[in-house]
CSV table of C-alpha atoms in Angstrom, one decimal:
chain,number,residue,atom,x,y,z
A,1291,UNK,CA,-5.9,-38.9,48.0
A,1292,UNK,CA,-7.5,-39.8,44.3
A,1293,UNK,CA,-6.5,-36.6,43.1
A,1294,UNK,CA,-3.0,-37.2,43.9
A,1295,UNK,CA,-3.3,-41.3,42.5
A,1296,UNK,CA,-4.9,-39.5,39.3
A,1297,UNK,CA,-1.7,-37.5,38.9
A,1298,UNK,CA,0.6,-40.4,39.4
A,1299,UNK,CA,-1.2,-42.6,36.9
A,1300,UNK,CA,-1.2,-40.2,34.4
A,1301,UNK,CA,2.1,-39.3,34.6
A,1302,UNK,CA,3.2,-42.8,34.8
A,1303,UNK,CA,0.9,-43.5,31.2
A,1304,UNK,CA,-0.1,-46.6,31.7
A,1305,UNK,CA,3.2,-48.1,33.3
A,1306,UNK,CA,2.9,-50.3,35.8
A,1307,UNK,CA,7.1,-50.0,36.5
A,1308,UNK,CA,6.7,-46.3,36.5
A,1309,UNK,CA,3.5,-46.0,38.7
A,1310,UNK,CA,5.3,-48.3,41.2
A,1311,UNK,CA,8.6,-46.1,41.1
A,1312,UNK,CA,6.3,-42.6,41.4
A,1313,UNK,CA,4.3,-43.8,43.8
A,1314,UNK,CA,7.1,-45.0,46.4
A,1315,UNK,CA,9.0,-41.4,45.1
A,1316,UNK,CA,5.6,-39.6,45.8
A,1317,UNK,CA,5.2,-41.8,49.6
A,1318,UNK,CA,9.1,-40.6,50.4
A,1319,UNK,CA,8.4,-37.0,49.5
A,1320,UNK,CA,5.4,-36.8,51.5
A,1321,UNK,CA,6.6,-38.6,55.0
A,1322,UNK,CA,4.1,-41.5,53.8
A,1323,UNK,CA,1.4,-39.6,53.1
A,1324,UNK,CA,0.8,-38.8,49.3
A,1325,UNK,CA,-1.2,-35.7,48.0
A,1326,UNK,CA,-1.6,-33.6,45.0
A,1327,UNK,CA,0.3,-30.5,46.0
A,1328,UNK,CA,3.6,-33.1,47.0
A,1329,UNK,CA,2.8,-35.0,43.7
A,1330,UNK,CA,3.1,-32.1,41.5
A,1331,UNK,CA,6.1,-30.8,43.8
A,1332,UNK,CA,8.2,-34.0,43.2
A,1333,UNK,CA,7.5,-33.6,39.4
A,1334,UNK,CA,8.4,-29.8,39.1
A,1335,UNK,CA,11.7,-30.9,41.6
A,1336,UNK,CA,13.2,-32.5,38.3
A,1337,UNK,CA,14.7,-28.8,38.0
A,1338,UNK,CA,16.6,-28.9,40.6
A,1339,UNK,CA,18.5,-32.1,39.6
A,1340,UNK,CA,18.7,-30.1,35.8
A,1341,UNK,CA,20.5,-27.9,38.3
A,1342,UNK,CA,23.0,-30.2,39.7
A,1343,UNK,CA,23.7,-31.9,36.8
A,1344,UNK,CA,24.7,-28.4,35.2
A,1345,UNK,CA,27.2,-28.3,38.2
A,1346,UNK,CA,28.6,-31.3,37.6
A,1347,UNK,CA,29.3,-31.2,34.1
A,1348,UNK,CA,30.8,-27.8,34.6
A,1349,UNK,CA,33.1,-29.4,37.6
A,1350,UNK,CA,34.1,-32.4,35.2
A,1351,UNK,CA,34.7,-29.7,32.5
A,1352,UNK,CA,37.2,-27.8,35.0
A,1353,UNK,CA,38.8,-31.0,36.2
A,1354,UNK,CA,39.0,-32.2,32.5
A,1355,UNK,CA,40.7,-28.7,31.3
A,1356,UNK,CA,43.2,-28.9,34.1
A,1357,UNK,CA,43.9,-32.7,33.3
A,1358,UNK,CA,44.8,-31.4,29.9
A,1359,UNK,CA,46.8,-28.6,30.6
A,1360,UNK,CA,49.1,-30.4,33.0
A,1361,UNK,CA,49.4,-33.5,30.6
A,1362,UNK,CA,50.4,-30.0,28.1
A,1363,UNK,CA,53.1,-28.8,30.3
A,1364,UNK,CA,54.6,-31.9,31.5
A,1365,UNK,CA,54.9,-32.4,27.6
A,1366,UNK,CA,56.9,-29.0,27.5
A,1367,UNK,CA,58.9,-29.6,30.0
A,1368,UNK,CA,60.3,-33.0,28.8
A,1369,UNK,CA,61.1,-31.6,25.2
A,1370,UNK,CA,63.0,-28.5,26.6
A,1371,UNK,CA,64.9,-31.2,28.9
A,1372,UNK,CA,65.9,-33.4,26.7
A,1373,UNK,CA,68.8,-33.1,24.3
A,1374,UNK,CA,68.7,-35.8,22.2
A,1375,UNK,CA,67.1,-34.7,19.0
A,1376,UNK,CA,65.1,-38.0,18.3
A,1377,UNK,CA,63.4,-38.1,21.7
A,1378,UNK,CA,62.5,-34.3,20.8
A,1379,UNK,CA,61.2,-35.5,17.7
A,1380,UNK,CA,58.9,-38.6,19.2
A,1381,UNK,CA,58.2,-36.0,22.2
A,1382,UNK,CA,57.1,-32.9,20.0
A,1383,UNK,CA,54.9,-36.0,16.9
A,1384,UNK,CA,53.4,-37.3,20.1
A,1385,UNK,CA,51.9,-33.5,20.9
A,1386,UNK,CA,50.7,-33.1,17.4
A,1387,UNK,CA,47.6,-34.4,15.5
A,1388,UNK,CA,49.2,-37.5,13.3
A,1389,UNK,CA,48.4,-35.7,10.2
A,1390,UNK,CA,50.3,-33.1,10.7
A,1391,UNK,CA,53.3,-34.9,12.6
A,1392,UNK,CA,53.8,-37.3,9.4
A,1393,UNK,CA,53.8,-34.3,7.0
A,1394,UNK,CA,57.3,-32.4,9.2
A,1395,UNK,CA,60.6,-34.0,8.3
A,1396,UNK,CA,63.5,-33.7,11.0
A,1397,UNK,CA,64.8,-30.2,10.3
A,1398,UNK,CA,61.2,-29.0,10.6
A,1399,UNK,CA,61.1,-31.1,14.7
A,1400,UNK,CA,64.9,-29.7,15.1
A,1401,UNK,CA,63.2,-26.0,14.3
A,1402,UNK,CA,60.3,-26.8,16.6
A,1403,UNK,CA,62.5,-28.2,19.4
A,1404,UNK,CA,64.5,-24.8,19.3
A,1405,UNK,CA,61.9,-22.8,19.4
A,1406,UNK,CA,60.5,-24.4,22.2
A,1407,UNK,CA,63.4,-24.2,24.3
A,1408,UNK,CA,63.5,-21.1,23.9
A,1409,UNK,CA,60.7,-20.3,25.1
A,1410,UNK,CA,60.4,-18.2,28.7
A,1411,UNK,CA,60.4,-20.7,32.0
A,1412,UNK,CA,56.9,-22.8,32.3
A,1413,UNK,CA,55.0,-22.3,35.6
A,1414,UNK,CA,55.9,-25.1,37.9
A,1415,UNK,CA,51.5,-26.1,37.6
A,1416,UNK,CA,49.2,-25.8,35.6
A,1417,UNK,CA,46.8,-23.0,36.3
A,1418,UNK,CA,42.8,-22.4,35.3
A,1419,UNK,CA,42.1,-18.8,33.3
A,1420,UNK,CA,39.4,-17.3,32.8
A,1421,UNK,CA,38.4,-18.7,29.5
A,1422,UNK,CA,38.4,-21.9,31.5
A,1423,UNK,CA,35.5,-20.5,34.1
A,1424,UNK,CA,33.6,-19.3,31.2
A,1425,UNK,CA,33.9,-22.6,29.3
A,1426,UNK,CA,32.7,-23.8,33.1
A,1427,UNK,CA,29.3,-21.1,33.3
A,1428,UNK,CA,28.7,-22.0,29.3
A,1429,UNK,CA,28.5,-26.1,30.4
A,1430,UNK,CA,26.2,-25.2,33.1
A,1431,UNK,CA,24.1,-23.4,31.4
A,1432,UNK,CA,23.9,-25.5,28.4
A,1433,UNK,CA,23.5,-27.8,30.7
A,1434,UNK,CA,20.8,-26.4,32.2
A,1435,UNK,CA,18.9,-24.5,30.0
A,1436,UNK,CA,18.7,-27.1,27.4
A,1437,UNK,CA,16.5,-29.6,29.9
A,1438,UNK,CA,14.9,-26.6,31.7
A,1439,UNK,CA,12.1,-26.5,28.5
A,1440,UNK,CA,11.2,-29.8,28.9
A,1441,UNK,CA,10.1,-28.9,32.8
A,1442,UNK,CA,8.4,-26.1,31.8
A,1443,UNK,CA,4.9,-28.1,31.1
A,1444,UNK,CA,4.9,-29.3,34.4
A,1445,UNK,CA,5.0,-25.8,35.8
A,1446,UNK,CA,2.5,-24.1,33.9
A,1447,UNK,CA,-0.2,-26.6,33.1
A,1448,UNK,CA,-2.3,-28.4,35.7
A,1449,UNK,CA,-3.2,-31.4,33.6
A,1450,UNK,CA,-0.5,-33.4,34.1
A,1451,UNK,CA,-1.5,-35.6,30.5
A,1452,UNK,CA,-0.8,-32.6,28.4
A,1453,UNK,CA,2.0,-31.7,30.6
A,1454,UNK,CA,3.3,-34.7,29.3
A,1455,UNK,CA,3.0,-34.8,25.9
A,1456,UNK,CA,4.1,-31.3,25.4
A,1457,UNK,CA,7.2,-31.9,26.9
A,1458,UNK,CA,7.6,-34.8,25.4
A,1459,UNK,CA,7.2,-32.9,22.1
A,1460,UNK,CA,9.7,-30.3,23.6
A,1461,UNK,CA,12.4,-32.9,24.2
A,1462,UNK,CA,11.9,-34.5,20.7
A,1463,UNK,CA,12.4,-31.1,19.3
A,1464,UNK,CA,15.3,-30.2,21.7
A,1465,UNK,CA,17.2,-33.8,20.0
A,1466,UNK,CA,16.6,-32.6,16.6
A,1467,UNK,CA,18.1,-29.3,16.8
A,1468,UNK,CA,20.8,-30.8,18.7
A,1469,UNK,CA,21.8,-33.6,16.4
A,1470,UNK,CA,21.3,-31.0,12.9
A,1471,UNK,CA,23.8,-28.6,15.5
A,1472,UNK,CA,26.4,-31.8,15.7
A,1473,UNK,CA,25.9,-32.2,11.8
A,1474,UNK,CA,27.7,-28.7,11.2
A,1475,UNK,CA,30.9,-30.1,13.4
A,1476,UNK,CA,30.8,-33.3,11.5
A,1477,UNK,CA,29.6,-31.7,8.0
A,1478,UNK,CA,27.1,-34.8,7.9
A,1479,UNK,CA,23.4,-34.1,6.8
A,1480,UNK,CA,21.8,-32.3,9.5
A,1481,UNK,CA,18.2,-33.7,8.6
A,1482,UNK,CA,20.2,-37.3,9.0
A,1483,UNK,CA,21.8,-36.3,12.7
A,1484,UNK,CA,18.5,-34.7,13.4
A,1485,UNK,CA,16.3,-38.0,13.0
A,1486,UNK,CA,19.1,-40.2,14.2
A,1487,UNK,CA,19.8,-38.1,17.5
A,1488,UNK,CA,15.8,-38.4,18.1
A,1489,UNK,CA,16.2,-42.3,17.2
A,1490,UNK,CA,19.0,-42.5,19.7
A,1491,UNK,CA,17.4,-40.5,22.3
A,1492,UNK,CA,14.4,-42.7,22.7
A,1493,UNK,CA,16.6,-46.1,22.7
A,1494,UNK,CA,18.1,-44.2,25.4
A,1495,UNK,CA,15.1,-44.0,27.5
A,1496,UNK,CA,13.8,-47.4,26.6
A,1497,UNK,CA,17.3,-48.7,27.7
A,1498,UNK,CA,16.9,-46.7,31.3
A,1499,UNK,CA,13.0,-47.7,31.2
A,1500,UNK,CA,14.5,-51.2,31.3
A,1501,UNK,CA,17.0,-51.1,33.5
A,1502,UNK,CA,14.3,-49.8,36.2
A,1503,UNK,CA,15.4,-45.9,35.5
Protein backbone atom coordinates (compact mmCIF):
# COMPACT_ATOMS: atom_id res chain seq x y z
CA UNK A 1 0.00 0.00 0.00
CA UNK A 2 1.48 3.85 -0.21
CA UNK A 3 1.75 4.01 3.30
CA UNK A 4 3.92 1.10 3.38
CA UNK A 5 6.10 2.41 -0.15
CA UNK A 6 6.30 5.84 2.03
CA UNK A 7 8.00 3.96 4.74
CA UNK A 8 10.36 2.14 2.57
CA UNK A 9 11.45 5.24 0.70
CA UNK A 10 12.13 7.02 3.59
CA UNK A 11 14.04 4.65 5.20
CA UNK A 12 15.95 3.90 2.15
CA UNK A 13 16.80 8.13 1.95
CA UNK A 14 16.89 8.51 -1.38
CA UNK A 15 18.78 5.14 -2.32
CA UNK A 16 17.83 3.52 -5.10
CA UNK A 17 20.22 0.21 -3.95
CA UNK A 18 18.56 0.42 -0.62
CA UNK A 19 14.88 0.88 -1.80
CA UNK A 20 15.46 -2.13 -4.11
CA UNK A 21 16.98 -4.32 -1.17
CA UNK A 22 14.00 -3.10 1.37
CA UNK A 23 11.55 -3.48 -0.86
CA UNK A 24 12.31 -7.27 -1.93
CA UNK A 25 13.14 -7.66 2.25
CA UNK A 26 9.64 -5.99 2.80
CA UNK A 27 7.86 -8.45 -0.25
CA UNK A 28 9.66 -11.76 1.55
CA UNK A 29 8.40 -10.69 5.00
CA UNK A 30 5.06 -10.17 3.87
CA UNK A 31 4.33 -13.54 1.55
CA UNK A 32 4.41 -10.91 -1.44
CA UNK A 33 2.25 -8.59 -0.16
CA UNK A 34 3.86 -5.42 1.41
CA UNK A 35 2.08 -3.22 4.20
CA UNK A 36 2.97 -0.74 6.82
CA UNK A 37 2.54 -2.91 9.94
CA UNK A 38 5.13 -5.74 8.12
CA UNK A 39 7.34 -2.68 7.03
CA UNK A 40 7.84 -1.40 10.35
CA UNK A 41 8.06 -5.15 11.72
CA UNK A 42 11.03 -5.97 9.43
CA UNK A 43 12.74 -2.72 10.60
CA UNK A 44 12.16 -3.16 14.45
CA UNK A 45 13.38 -7.17 13.58
CA UNK A 46 17.00 -5.70 13.34
CA UNK A 47 16.94 -6.56 17.24
CA UNK A 48 16.73 -9.79 16.97
CA UNK A 49 19.74 -10.23 14.74
CA UNK A 50 21.56 -7.56 17.69
CA UNK A 51 20.49 -10.72 19.49
CA UNK A 52 22.17 -13.33 17.58
CA UNK A 53 25.07 -11.60 17.01
CA UNK A 54 25.46 -11.17 20.87
CA UNK A 55 25.32 -15.09 20.80
CA UNK A 56 27.82 -15.51 18.52
CA UNK A 57 30.44 -13.38 19.75
CA UNK A 58 29.92 -14.80 23.13
CA UNK A 59 30.24 -18.55 21.42
CA UNK A 60 33.51 -17.40 19.59
CA UNK A 61 34.59 -15.84 22.97
CA UNK A 62 34.10 -19.40 24.67
CA UNK A 63 35.71 -21.27 21.83
CA UNK A 64 38.58 -18.63 21.72
CA UNK A 65 39.20 -18.91 25.74
CA UNK A 66 39.31 -22.70 25.39
CA UNK A 67 41.68 -22.47 22.32
CA UNK A 68 43.93 -20.60 24.58
CA UNK A 69 43.87 -22.54 27.54
CA UNK A 70 44.71 -25.79 25.78
CA UNK A 71 47.50 -24.11 23.67
CA UNK A 72 48.48 -23.02 27.77
CA UNK A 73 48.54 -26.43 28.98
CA UNK A 74 49.92 -28.30 26.19
CA UNK A 75 52.76 -25.62 26.84
CA UNK A 76 53.03 -26.96 30.51
CA UNK A 77 53.08 -30.12 29.85
CA UNK A 78 56.05 -30.06 27.31
CA UNK A 79 58.27 -27.91 29.79
CA UNK A 80 57.64 -30.39 32.75
CA UNK A 81 58.49 -33.26 30.16
CA UNK A 82 61.37 -32.26 28.96
CA UNK A 83 64.78 -32.36 30.54
CA UNK A 84 66.94 -30.64 28.61
CA UNK A 85 67.44 -27.26 30.06
CA UNK A 86 67.65 -25.25 26.62
CA UNK A 87 64.40 -26.71 25.20
CA UNK A 88 62.92 -25.54 28.72
CA UNK A 89 64.35 -22.29 28.11
CA UNK A 90 62.95 -21.77 24.30
CA UNK A 91 59.64 -23.65 25.73
CA UNK A 92 59.10 -21.38 28.93
CA UNK A 93 60.67 -17.51 26.35
CA UNK A 94 58.09 -18.80 23.85
CA UNK A 95 55.20 -18.58 26.79
CA UNK A 96 56.34 -15.16 27.81
CA UNK A 97 55.78 -11.69 26.34
CA UNK A 98 59.41 -10.97 24.42
CA UNK A 99 60.07 -8.15 26.70
CA UNK A 100 60.17 -9.90 29.43
CA UNK A 101 61.72 -13.27 28.03
CA UNK A 102 64.91 -11.15 26.76
CA UNK A 103 65.32 -9.50 30.22
CA UNK A 104 65.73 -13.48 32.31
CA UNK A 105 69.16 -14.94 31.89
CA UNK A 106 69.43 -18.89 32.16
CA UNK A 107 69.53 -19.33 35.96
CA UNK A 108 66.33 -17.19 36.09
CA UNK A 109 64.58 -20.14 32.98
CA UNK A 110 66.50 -23.03 35.17
CA UNK A 111 64.43 -21.45 38.37
CA UNK A 112 61.31 -21.15 36.32
CA UNK A 113 61.59 -24.67 34.83
CA UNK A 114 61.79 -26.06 38.54
CA UNK A 115 59.20 -24.38 39.75
CA UNK A 116 57.03 -25.52 37.11
CA UNK A 117 57.75 -29.04 37.50
CA UNK A 118 56.94 -28.88 40.53
CA UNK A 119 53.94 -27.92 40.25
CA UNK A 120 50.77 -30.49 41.19
CA UNK A 121 49.65 -32.84 37.97
CA UNK A 122 47.75 -30.66 35.05
CA UNK A 123 44.26 -31.93 34.18
CA UNK A 124 44.47 -34.12 31.11
CA UNK A 125 41.94 -30.98 29.18
CA UNK A 126 41.44 -27.93 29.45
CA UNK A 127 38.30 -26.93 31.23
CA UNK A 128 35.87 -23.54 31.02
CA UNK A 129 35.34 -21.69 34.69
CA UNK A 130 33.20 -19.52 35.63
CA UNK A 131 35.00 -16.40 34.93
CA UNK A 132 34.99 -17.75 31.39
CA UNK A 133 30.84 -17.81 31.30
CA UNK A 134 30.86 -14.48 32.68
CA UNK A 135 33.40 -13.13 30.21
CA UNK A 136 30.68 -15.09 27.76
CA UNK A 137 27.24 -13.10 29.34
CA UNK A 138 29.61 -9.66 29.47
CA UNK A 139 30.29 -10.20 25.26
CA UNK A 140 26.64 -10.73 24.84
CA UNK A 141 25.53 -8.11 26.44
CA UNK A 142 28.08 -5.67 25.25
CA UNK A 143 27.14 -7.09 22.36
CA UNK A 144 23.85 -6.45 22.60
CA UNK A 145 23.20 -3.58 24.43
CA UNK A 146 25.60 -1.46 22.68
CA UNK A 147 23.46 -1.77 19.14
CA UNK A 148 20.13 -2.07 21.05
CA UNK A 149 20.08 2.14 21.26
CA UNK A 150 20.42 2.52 17.82
CA UNK A 151 16.86 0.36 17.38
CA UNK A 152 15.27 2.14 19.86
CA UNK A 153 13.98 5.09 17.26
CA UNK A 154 12.40 2.66 15.21
CA UNK A 155 10.32 1.46 18.22
CA UNK A 156 9.13 4.46 19.67
CA UNK A 157 8.67 6.92 16.89
CA UNK A 158 6.33 6.46 13.96
CA UNK A 159 8.03 8.73 11.44
CA UNK A 160 10.37 6.61 10.16
CA UNK A 161 12.68 10.03 8.85
CA UNK A 162 13.34 10.95 12.31
CA UNK A 163 13.64 7.49 13.29
CA UNK A 164 16.41 7.72 11.23
CA UNK A 165 18.31 10.38 11.89
CA UNK A 166 18.17 9.96 15.56
CA UNK A 167 19.59 6.73 15.46
CA UNK A 168 21.88 7.74 13.25
CA UNK A 169 22.91 10.42 15.75
CA UNK A 170 22.74 7.53 18.40
CA UNK A 171 25.24 5.37 16.55
CA UNK A 172 27.67 8.29 15.79
CA UNK A 173 27.60 8.94 19.52
CA UNK A 174 27.86 5.21 20.41
CA UNK A 175 31.53 5.26 18.04
CA UNK A 176 32.75 8.16 19.85
CA UNK A 177 32.47 6.94 23.27
CA UNK A 178 33.74 3.75 22.03
CA UNK A 179 36.88 4.87 20.30
CA UNK A 180 37.75 7.74 23.49
CA UNK A 181 37.04 4.06 25.68
CA UNK A 182 39.88 2.35 23.33
CA UNK A 183 42.08 5.52 23.86
CA UNK A 184 42.42 4.65 27.76
CA UNK A 185 43.82 0.97 26.66
CA UNK A 186 46.08 2.52 24.17
CA UNK A 187 46.88 5.88 26.24
CA UNK A 188 46.24 7.71 22.75
CA UNK A 189 44.04 10.98 22.71
CA UNK A 190 40.61 9.94 23.35
CA UNK A 191 39.20 13.11 21.41
CA UNK A 192 41.62 11.56 18.44
CA UNK A 193 40.14 7.70 18.80
CA UNK A 194 36.80 9.33 19.27
CA UNK A 195 36.70 11.18 15.74
CA UNK A 196 38.74 8.53 14.02
CA UNK A 197 36.48 5.50 15.32
CA UNK A 198 33.42 7.80 13.87
CA UNK A 199 35.65 8.31 10.61
CA UNK A 200 36.13 4.52 10.42
CA UNK A 201 32.66 3.66 11.17
CA UNK A 202 31.21 5.41 8.32
CA UNK A 203 33.95 4.00 5.68
CA UNK A 204 32.61 0.98 7.12
CA UNK A 205 29.17 1.35 6.02
CA UNK A 206 30.04 3.05 2.78
CA UNK A 207 32.35 -0.08 2.09
CA UNK A 208 29.06 -2.49 2.94
CA UNK A 209 26.78 0.17 1.01
CA UNK A 210 29.03 -0.76 -1.81
CA UNK A 211 29.45 -4.08 -1.72
CA UNK A 212 25.39 -4.41 -1.92
CA UNK A 213 25.16 -4.68 2.24
Amino acid sequence: DAASLSLLARSADGSMRDSLSLLDQAIAFGGGRVNEADVREMLIGALGCNLAWGIIDAVFFLMAGLAQKGHNLQMLKAVRATADPQQAQRLIADALPPTIAAVLDPSEFDSLHQRLHALPEPAKSPRLTREDWLGAIGVFLLVFLSTLPVVLPFIFLREIAPAMRLSNGIAIVLLALSGAGFSRMTGRNPWFDGITAVVLGALLVALTIALGG
